[in-house]
Structure formats: C-alpha cells, structure tokens
Amino acid sequence: GAVVSQHPSWVICKSGTSVKIECRSLDFQATTMFWYRQFPKQSLMLMATSNEGSKATYEQGVEKDKFLINHASLTLSTLTVTSAHPEDSSFYICSARDQTGDFYEQYFGPGTRLTVT
Amino acid sequence: SQQGEEDPQALSIQEGENATMNCSYKTSINNLQWYRQNSGRGLVHLILIRSNEREKHSGRLRVTLDTSKKSSSLLITASRAADTASYFCATVVLTGANSKLTFGKGITLSVRP
C-alpha cells in the first residue's frame, strides 16, 4: 500500500525556536497533502491543506504565519512551526492523497511529536 | 469543527467478546472511514464505506452505514488484547474538486486478556 513517512518522529525544542517537519509520500505522487494536529487524548484537527506548487489553505483559527507549509514537490511537504511556544507542543500528523487513486483516499504518516520546553 | 461523534467514548471488554462502536455525523457525506490509533502512534486505516453501501466486512471487522440516520457502526468480533487502541470515524465530504476528511473524537477500546 501507499506509504507516507514523517521526519523527525519526535523533536524537543526550546521556546522561541523554529522546527521543521517533513512529510514524504514514498511510493506515489501526492498533489495534495494535509496537516493535522492532535492533543493528548483528543481527535485530529485539520490545520491546513497544501497543494503542490501553490499556497496552502489554512483552517479557521490556524495562524498561517506561525505554521508555514511548503509543498515544493509531488512527494514532499514541510510544516515549519515558527517561534514555537509550549502550547504548540502536540502530535503533528500529515497525510497525502494519491493523485492516481480515488481522490478522497488519504494515507497517513506516523506522526511527529513536538515538545516545546 | 468535528463532523463525527463516536459512542461510547470508552469501552472495556474481555478478550473474545465483540466490540461495537458507533459514529454519528451531521451532514451528507461521500464516504465514511474508520481508523485505529495505538497510543502515541500514527493512524491505521481500517475500512472505508461509501455512501451507497450499507455494510462492509474486512476480516473481523464489520461496518454498517445508515445514511438516513447519519450513523455508522464498527463491530470487531472475537476481540484480542492487541485490538486495544483508540478508534476514530472520519467522514469525507466533497467540496468541489476537493474533499475534506473530518475526524470524530474517538473511542478508547480496552480489551482485557
């Protein structure tokens, strides 16, 4: 099946620094990728949708200047948490849509746990 | 906002018993999917049921969909300790040329050995 990887799987950073998370589709091309965040014992909340070669579409309440998304190629999207604060600590999960398959099928990465100290 | 609402929020059963989890949603959907998430891990896709389908099976899983009631159920038969995880339903709504996958709050299933 389609595989999506994320790197790093976990990261600890100091408050005020920026952190970049990568999401890659390993065996398929993804014109659309999605970024979710999940707080402990809660559901996944969609943060933004990124389309290759264009600006990301952010969900209401998500600061686009804080969560920078770049979908530079058909297999890579990055999420940069800028000037991170402890409240940004969360589990970030990306997913990717296989452009050759049913357009509503998404494949999820294993997630990245961010801890801001 | 969350589209799906699972019920119950937590379920504890004995190994070998069946586990039934329910999901209700609010708007018309294209399909509904169930996912499993082990603690601190990513999501595992379990099964997808389209809006024109009423029931699907996959191994020990059975999913039903009632679009008139806007509800779905996931049945895990002959549960195992390894089934202990959080389960999420997710609805897919088509928006023009795109689609949006929205998750419910999740159900925590504990299977006692």
PDB file of C-alpha atoms in Angstrom:
ATOM      1  CA  GLY A   1       0.000   0.000   0.000  1.00  0.00           C
ATOM      2  CA  ALA A   2       0.884   3.660  -0.188  1.00  0.00           C
ATOM      3  CA  VAL A   3       3.416   4.784   2.395  1.00  0.00           C
ATOM      4  CA  VAL A   4       3.829   8.194   3.939  1.00  0.00           C
ATOM      5  CA  SER A   5       6.801   8.991   6.120  1.00  0.00           C
ATOM      6  CA  GLN A   6       7.431  11.823   8.527  1.00  0.00           C
ATOM      7  CA  HIS A   7      10.669  13.154   9.883  1.00  0.00           C
ATOM      8  CA  PRO A   8      11.526  13.558  12.630  1.00  0.00           C
ATOM      9  CA  SER A   9       9.348  11.193  14.616  1.00  0.00           C
ATOM     10  CA  TRP A  10       9.883  13.310  17.704  1.00  0.00           C
ATOM     11  CA  VAL A  11      11.593  16.592  18.465  1.00  0.00           C
ATOM     12  CA  ILE A  12      12.236  18.684  21.535  1.00  0.00           C
ATOM     13  CA  CYS A  13      12.988  22.343  21.059  1.00  0.00           C
ATOM     14  CA  LYS A  14      13.330  25.443  23.152  1.00  0.00           C
ATOM     15  CA  SER A  15      10.701  28.126  23.236  1.00  0.00           C
ATOM     16  CA  GLY A  16      11.256  30.724  20.533  1.00  0.00           C
ATOM     17  CA  THR A  17      12.983  28.440  18.075  1.00  0.00           C
ATOM     18  CA  SER A  18      11.562  27.085  14.833  1.00  0.00           C
ATOM     19  CA  VAL A  19      11.055  23.454  13.936  1.00  0.00           C
ATOM     20  CA  LYS A  20      10.590  21.897  10.514  1.00  0.00           C
ATOM     21  CA  ILE A  21       8.686  18.659   9.995  1.00  0.00           C
ATOM     22  CA  GLU A  22       8.870  16.785   6.711  1.00  0.00           C
ATOM     23  CA  CYS A  23       6.183  14.642   5.160  1.00  0.00           C
ATOM     24  CA  ARG A  24       7.034  12.422   2.223  1.00  0.00           C
ATOM     25  CA  SER A  25       4.996  10.122   0.040  1.00  0.00           C
ATOM     26  CA  LEU A  26       7.370   7.267  -0.638  1.00  0.00           C
ATOM     27  CA  ASP A  27       5.801   5.297  -3.455  1.00  0.00           C
ATOM     28  CA  PHE A  28       3.288   7.630  -5.005  1.00  0.00           C
ATOM     29  CA  GLN A  29       2.872  11.209  -6.072  1.00  0.00           C
ATOM     30  CA  ALA A  30       0.713  13.454  -3.957  1.00  0.00           C
ATOM     31  CA  THR A  31      -0.628  16.675  -5.364  1.00  0.00           C
ATOM     32  CA  THR A  32      -2.431  17.297  -2.100  1.00  0.00           C
ATOM     33  CA  MET A  33      -1.158  16.834   1.429  1.00  0.00           C
ATOM     34  CA  PHE A  34      -2.829  17.590   4.711  1.00  0.00           C
ATOM     35  CA  TRP A  35      -1.501  18.570   8.117  1.00  0.00           C
ATOM     36  CA  TYR A  36      -3.302  17.653  11.324  1.00  0.00           C
ATOM     37  CA  ARG A  37      -2.509  18.206  14.966  1.00  0.00           C
ATOM     38  CA  GLN A  38      -3.637  16.092  17.851  1.00  0.00           C
ATOM     39  CA  PHE A  39      -3.584  16.969  21.525  1.00  0.00           C
ATOM     40  CA  PRO A  40      -3.362  14.144  24.073  1.00  0.00           C
ATOM     41  CA  LYS A  41      -6.469  12.001  24.175  1.00  0.00           C
ATOM     42  CA  GLN A  42      -8.169  14.173  21.588  1.00  0.00           C
ATOM     43  CA  SER A  43      -9.069  13.888  17.955  1.00  0.00           C
ATOM     44  CA  LEU A  44      -7.167  15.023  14.922  1.00  0.00           C
ATOM     45  CA  MET A  45      -7.847  18.555  13.840  1.00  0.00           C
ATOM     46  CA  LEU A  46      -7.115  19.582  10.275  1.00  0.00           C
ATOM     47  CA  MET A  47      -4.724  22.519  10.203  1.00  0.00           C
ATOM     48  CA  ALA A  48      -4.199  23.061   6.515  1.00  0.00           C
ATOM     49  CA  THR A  49      -4.347  21.597   3.064  1.00  0.00           C
ATOM     50  CA  SER A  50      -1.356  22.012   0.801  1.00  0.00           C
ATOM     51  CA  ASN A  51      -1.338  21.628  -2.935  1.00  0.00           C
ATOM     52  CA  GLU A  52       1.877  21.142  -4.831  1.00  0.00           C
ATOM     53  CA  GLY A  53       3.128  24.403  -6.263  1.00  0.00           C
ATOM     54  CA  SER A  54       0.564  26.653  -4.644  1.00  0.00           C
ATOM     55  CA  LYS A  55      -0.183  28.243  -1.301  1.00  0.00           C
ATOM     56  CA  ALA A  56      -1.666  26.182   1.460  1.00  0.00           C
ATOM     57  CA  THR A  57      -5.248  26.607   2.562  1.00  0.00           C
ATOM     58  CA  TYR A  58      -5.492  27.028   6.316  1.00  0.00           C
ATOM     59  CA  GLU A  59      -8.414  26.102   8.500  1.00  0.00           C
ATOM     60  CA  GLN A  60     -10.106  28.765  10.533  1.00  0.00           C
ATOM     61  CA  GLY A  61      -8.136  29.666  13.611  1.00  0.00           C
ATOM     62  CA  VAL A  62      -4.804  28.361  12.348  1.00  0.00           C
ATOM     63  CA  GLU A  63      -2.140  31.064  12.031  1.00  0.00           C
ATOM     64  CA  LYS A  64      -0.527  30.784   8.625  1.00  0.00           C
ATOM     65  CA  ASP A  65       2.455  32.876   9.680  1.00  0.00           C
ATOM     66  CA  LYS A  66       3.131  30.573  12.579  1.00  0.00           C
ATOM     67  CA  PHE A  67       2.644  27.289  10.765  1.00  0.00           C
ATOM     68  CA  LEU A  68       4.441  27.646   7.447  1.00  0.00           C
ATOM     69  CA  ILE A  69       3.642  24.978   4.908  1.00  0.00           C
ATOM     70  CA  ASN A  70       5.623  24.334   1.763  1.00  0.00           C
ATOM     71  CA  HIS A  71       4.620  21.710  -0.767  1.00  0.00           C
ATOM     72  CA  ALA A  72       7.547  22.043  -3.119  1.00  0.00           C
ATOM     73  CA  SER A  73       7.291  18.727  -4.916  1.00  0.00           C
ATOM     74  CA  LEU A  74       4.845  15.921  -5.540  1.00  0.00           C
ATOM     75  CA  THR A  75       6.410  13.854  -2.797  1.00  0.00           C
ATOM     76  CA  LEU A  76       7.345  16.363  -0.117  1.00  0.00           C
ATOM     77  CA  SER A  77       5.507  18.806   2.100  1.00  0.00           C
ATOM     78  CA  THR A  78       7.035  20.575   5.081  1.00  0.00           C
ATOM     79  CA  LEU A  79       5.475  22.179   8.124  1.00  0.00           C
ATOM     80  CA  THR A  80       7.569  24.738   9.975  1.00  0.00           C
ATOM     81  CA  VAL A  81       6.441  25.791  13.412  1.00  0.00           C
ATOM     82  CA  THR A  82       7.939  29.234  13.834  1.00  0.00           C
ATOM     83  CA  SER A  83       8.794  30.780  17.181  1.00  0.00           C
ATOM     84  CA  ALA A  84       7.482  27.727  18.943  1.00  0.00           C
ATOM     85  CA  HIS A  85       5.895  28.007  22.369  1.00  0.00           C
ATOM     86  CA  PRO A  86       4.948  25.320  24.890  1.00  0.00           C
ATOM     87  CA  GLU A  87       1.322  25.474  23.757  1.00  0.00           C
ATOM     88  CA  ASP A  88       2.492  24.305  20.322  1.00  0.00           C
ATOM     89  CA  SER A  89       3.523  21.012  21.866  1.00  0.00           C
ATOM     90  CA  SER A  90       1.405  18.426  20.124  1.00  0.00           C
ATOM     91  CA  PHE A  91       1.368  15.421  17.841  1.00  0.00           C
ATOM     92  CA  TYR A  92       1.504  16.508  14.213  1.00  0.00           C
ATOM     93  CA  ILE A  93       0.308  14.094  11.553  1.00  0.00           C
ATOM     94  CA  CYS A  94       0.440  14.549   7.814  1.00  0.00           C
ATOM     95  CA  SER A  95      -1.473  12.708   5.166  1.00  0.00           C
ATOM     96  CA  ALA A  96      -1.197  12.565   1.426  1.00  0.00           C
ATOM     97  CA  ARG A  97      -3.616  11.924  -1.364  1.00  0.00           C
ATOM     98  CA  ASP A  98      -2.549   9.631  -4.185  1.00  0.00           C
ATOM     99  CA  GLN A  99      -3.332  11.567  -7.334  1.00  0.00           C
ATOM    100  CA  THR A 100      -3.822   8.376  -9.308  1.00  0.00           C
ATOM    101  CA  GLY A 101      -6.309   6.823  -6.923  1.00  0.00           C
ATOM    102  CA  ASP A 102      -9.719   7.784  -5.651  1.00  0.00           C
ATOM    103  CA  PHE A 103      -9.365  11.439  -4.917  1.00  0.00           C
ATOM    104  CA  TYR A 104     -10.733  11.142  -1.425  1.00  0.00           C
ATOM    105  CA  GLU A 105      -8.368   8.426  -0.227  1.00  0.00           C
ATOM    106  CA  GLN A 106      -5.698   9.706   2.111  1.00  0.00           C
ATOM    107  CA  TYR A 107      -2.679   7.933   3.535  1.00  0.00           C
ATOM    108  CA  PHE A 108      -1.354   8.977   6.902  1.00  0.00           C
ATOM    109  CA  GLY A 109       2.159   9.370   8.185  1.00  0.00           C
ATOM    110  CA  PRO A 110       3.270   8.013  11.569  1.00  0.00           C
ATOM    111  CA  GLY A 111       3.219  11.437  13.179  1.00  0.00           C
ATOM    112  CA  THR A 112       5.759  13.754  14.794  1.00  0.00           C
ATOM    113  CA  ARG A 113       5.655  14.505  18.471  1.00  0.00           C
ATOM    114  CA  LEU A 114       6.774  18.059  19.190  1.00  0.00           C
ATOM    115  CA  THR A 115       7.652  19.130  22.693  1.00  0.00           C
ATOM    116  CA  VAL A 116       8.499  22.767  23.290  1.00  0.00           C
ATOM    117  CA  THR A 117      10.270  23.500  26.544  1.00  0.00           C
TER     118      THR A 117
ATOM    119  CA  SER B   1     -15.499  21.567  13.794  1.00  0.00           C
ATOM    120  CA  GLN B   2     -15.887  17.851  14.193  1.00  0.00           C
ATOM    121  CA  GLN B   3     -18.349  16.058  11.987  1.00  0.00           C
ATOM    122  CA  GLY B   4     -18.361  12.646  13.579  1.00  0.00           C
ATOM    123  CA  GLU B   5     -19.271  11.800  17.139  1.00  0.00           C
ATOM    124  CA  GLU B   6     -18.379   8.362  18.400  1.00  0.00           C
ATOM    125  CA  ASP B   7     -20.229   6.469  21.046  1.00  0.00           C
ATOM    126  CA  PRO B   8     -19.277   5.282  23.590  1.00  0.00           C
ATOM    127  CA  GLN B   9     -16.225   7.362  24.431  1.00  0.00           C
ATOM    128  CA  ALA B  10     -14.620   4.433  26.195  1.00  0.00           C
ATOM    129  CA  LEU B  11     -15.258   0.719  26.048  1.00  0.00           C
ATOM    130  CA  SER B  12     -13.735  -2.051  28.107  1.00  0.00           C
ATOM    131  CA  ILE B  13     -14.369  -5.681  27.220  1.00  0.00           C
ATOM    132  CA  GLN B  14     -12.954  -9.130  27.793  1.00  0.00           C
ATOM    133  CA  GLU B  15     -10.860 -10.819  25.165  1.00  0.00           C
ATOM    134  CA  GLY B  16     -13.066 -12.875  22.897  1.00  0.00           C
ATOM    135  CA  GLU B  17     -16.084 -10.608  23.227  1.00  0.00           C
ATOM    136  CA  ASN B  18     -17.382  -8.433  20.437  1.00  0.00           C
ATOM    137  CA  ALA B  19     -16.874  -4.671  20.487  1.00  0.00           C
ATOM    138  CA  THR B  20     -19.405  -2.351  18.916  1.00  0.00           C
ATOM    139  CA  MET B  21     -18.630   1.303  18.353  1.00  0.00           C
ATOM    140  CA  ASN B  22     -20.980   3.856  16.896  1.00  0.00           C
ATOM    141  CA  CYS B  23     -20.464   7.063  14.987  1.00  0.00           C
ATOM    142  CA  SER B  24     -22.993   9.744  14.151  1.00  0.00           C
ATOM    143  CA  TYR B  25     -22.482  12.643  11.797  1.00  0.00           C
ATOM    144  CA  LYS B  26     -24.338  15.735  10.743  1.00  0.00           C
ATOM    145  CA  THR B  27     -24.052  16.437   7.037  1.00  0.00           C
ATOM    146  CA  SER B  28     -24.270  14.402   3.855  1.00  0.00           C
ATOM    147  CA  ILE B  29     -21.097  12.508   3.152  1.00  0.00           C
ATOM    148  CA  ASN B  30     -19.374  10.803   0.270  1.00  0.00           C
ATOM    149  CA  ASN B  31     -17.900   8.055   2.417  1.00  0.00           C
ATOM    150  CA  LEU B  32     -17.054   7.196   5.991  1.00  0.00           C
ATOM    151  CA  GLN B  33     -13.850   5.646   7.204  1.00  0.00           C
ATOM    152  CA  TRP B  34     -12.700   4.026  10.412  1.00  0.00           C
ATOM    153  CA  TYR B  35      -9.170   4.336  11.713  1.00  0.00           C
ATOM    154  CA  ARG B  36      -7.260   2.820  14.595  1.00  0.00           C
ATOM    155  CA  GLN B  37      -4.558   4.585  16.562  1.00  0.00           C
ATOM    156  CA  ASN B  38      -2.342   2.907  19.102  1.00  0.00           C
ATOM    157  CA  SER B  39      -1.160   5.137  21.896  1.00  0.00           C
ATOM    158  CA  GLY B  40       1.275   7.756  20.635  1.00  0.00           C
ATOM    159  CA  ARG B  41       1.351   6.318  17.154  1.00  0.00           C
ATOM    160  CA  GLY B  42       0.001   7.208  13.738  1.00  0.00           C
ATOM    161  CA  LEU B  43      -3.275   6.227  12.200  1.00  0.00           C
ATOM    162  CA  VAL B  44      -4.049   2.887  10.629  1.00  0.00           C
ATOM    163  CA  HIS B  45      -6.811   2.851   8.041  1.00  0.00           C
ATOM    164  CA  LEU B  46      -9.267   0.046   8.792  1.00  0.00           C
ATOM    165  CA  ILE B  47     -12.126   0.266   6.374  1.00  0.00           C
ATOM    166  CA  LEU B  48     -13.978   2.638   4.065  1.00  0.00           C
ATOM    167  CA  ILE B  49     -17.672   2.501   3.326  1.00  0.00           C
ATOM    168  CA  ARG B  50     -19.227   4.576   0.582  1.00  0.00           C
ATOM    169  CA  SER B  51     -22.488   6.433   0.970  1.00  0.00           C
ATOM    170  CA  ASN B  52     -24.266   3.999  -1.348  1.00  0.00           C
ATOM    171  CA  GLU B  53     -23.135   0.980   0.661  1.00  0.00           C
ATOM    172  CA  ARG B  54     -24.849  -0.375   3.734  1.00  0.00           C
ATOM    173  CA  GLU B  55     -22.409  -2.918   5.059  1.00  0.00           C
ATOM    174  CA  LYS B  56     -18.827  -3.999   4.531  1.00  0.00           C
ATOM    175  CA  HIS B  57     -16.663  -6.693   6.005  1.00  0.00           C
ATOM    176  CA  SER B  58     -12.929  -6.965   6.404  1.00  0.00           C
ATOM    177  CA  GLY B  59     -11.618  -9.863   8.454  1.00  0.00           C
ATOM    178  CA  ARG B  60     -13.007  -9.474  11.962  1.00  0.00           C
ATOM    179  CA  LEU B  61     -14.398  -6.048  11.164  1.00  0.00           C
ATOM    180  CA  ARG B  62     -17.925  -5.263  10.086  1.00  0.00           C
ATOM    181  CA  VAL B  63     -19.021  -1.756   9.286  1.00  0.00           C
ATOM    182  CA  THR B  64     -22.542  -0.580   8.668  1.00  0.00           C
ATOM    183  CA  LEU B  65     -23.752   2.736   7.367  1.00  0.00           C
ATOM    184  CA  ASP B  66     -27.236   4.181   7.685  1.00  0.00           C
ATOM    185  CA  THR B  67     -27.366   7.424   5.743  1.00  0.00           C
ATOM    186  CA  SER B  68     -30.958   8.084   6.762  1.00  0.00           C
ATOM    187  CA  LYS B  69     -29.895   8.145  10.398  1.00  0.00           C
ATOM    188  CA  LYS B  70     -26.482   9.571   9.595  1.00  0.00           C
ATOM    189  CA  SER B  71     -24.789   6.893  11.613  1.00  0.00           C
ATOM    190  CA  SER B  72     -22.265   4.119  11.275  1.00  0.00           C
ATOM    191  CA  SER B  73     -21.162   1.264  13.463  1.00  0.00           C
ATOM    192  CA  LEU B  74     -17.924  -0.680  13.675  1.00  0.00           C
ATOM    193  CA  LEU B  75     -18.082  -4.198  15.023  1.00  0.00           C
ATOM    194  CA  ILE B  76     -14.929  -6.050  15.990  1.00  0.00           C
ATOM    195  CA  THR B  77     -15.662  -9.703  16.542  1.00  0.00           C
ATOM    196  CA  ALA B  78     -13.688 -12.041  18.786  1.00  0.00           C
ATOM    197  CA  SER B  79     -11.645  -9.195  20.176  1.00  0.00           C
ATOM    198  CA  ARG B  80      -7.995  -9.607  21.113  1.00  0.00           C
ATOM    199  CA  ALA B  81      -5.791  -7.730  23.531  1.00  0.00           C
ATOM    200  CA  ALA B  82      -3.972  -6.327  20.502  1.00  0.00           C
ATOM    201  CA  ASP B  83      -7.181  -4.550  19.481  1.00  0.00           C
ATOM    202  CA  THR B  84      -6.681  -2.191  22.418  1.00  0.00           C
ATOM    203  CA  ALA B  85      -6.417   1.241  20.811  1.00  0.00           C
ATOM    204  CA  SER B  86      -8.351   4.389  20.018  1.00  0.00           C
ATOM    205  CA  TYR B  87     -10.775   4.161  17.135  1.00  0.00           C
ATOM    206  CA  PHE B  88     -11.877   7.116  15.053  1.00  0.00           C
ATOM    207  CA  CYS B  89     -14.552   7.503  12.474  1.00  0.00           C
ATOM    208  CA  ALA B  90     -13.873  10.039   9.767  1.00  0.00           C
ATOM    209  CA  THR B  91     -16.308  11.421   7.265  1.00  0.00           C
ATOM    210  CA  VAL B  92     -15.462  12.593   3.800  1.00  0.00           C
ATOM    211  CA  VAL B  93     -17.379  15.492   2.357  1.00  0.00           C
ATOM    212  CA  LEU B  94     -16.795  16.564  -1.196  1.00  0.00           C
ATOM    213  CA  THR B  95     -16.168  20.255  -1.746  1.00  0.00           C
ATOM    214  CA  GLY B  96     -15.944  20.969  -5.428  1.00  0.00           C
ATOM    215  CA  ALA B  97     -12.838  19.292  -6.773  1.00  0.00           C
ATOM    216  CA  ASN B  98     -11.579  18.582  -3.291  1.00  0.00           C
ATOM    217  CA  SER B  99     -12.604  16.546  -0.339  1.00  0.00           C
ATOM    218  CA  LYS B 100     -12.305  17.071   3.380  1.00  0.00           C
ATOM    219  CA  LEU B 101     -11.728  14.301   5.891  1.00  0.00           C
ATOM    220  CA  THR B 102     -13.051  15.160   9.338  1.00  0.00           C
ATOM    221  CA  PHE B 103     -12.453  13.038  12.410  1.00  0.00           C
ATOM    222  CA  GLY B 104     -14.661  12.299  15.355  1.00  0.00           C
ATOM    223  CA  LYS B 105     -13.425  12.463  18.917  1.00  0.00           C
ATOM    224  CA  GLY B 106     -12.528   8.821  19.086  1.00  0.00           C
ATOM    225  CA  ILE B 107     -13.347   5.794  21.208  1.00  0.00           C
ATOM    226  CA  THR B 108     -10.865   4.222  23.570  1.00  0.00           C
ATOM    227  CA  LEU B 109     -11.165   0.455  23.443  1.00  0.00           C
ATOM    228  CA  SER B 110      -9.542  -1.669  26.115  1.00  0.00           C
ATOM    229  CA  VAL B 111      -9.533  -5.428  25.656  1.00  0.00           C
ATOM    230  CA  ARG B 112      -8.665  -7.297  28.811  1.00  0.00           C
ATOM    231  CA  PRO B 113      -6.708 -10.520  28.328  1.00  0.00           C
TER     232      PRO B 113
END
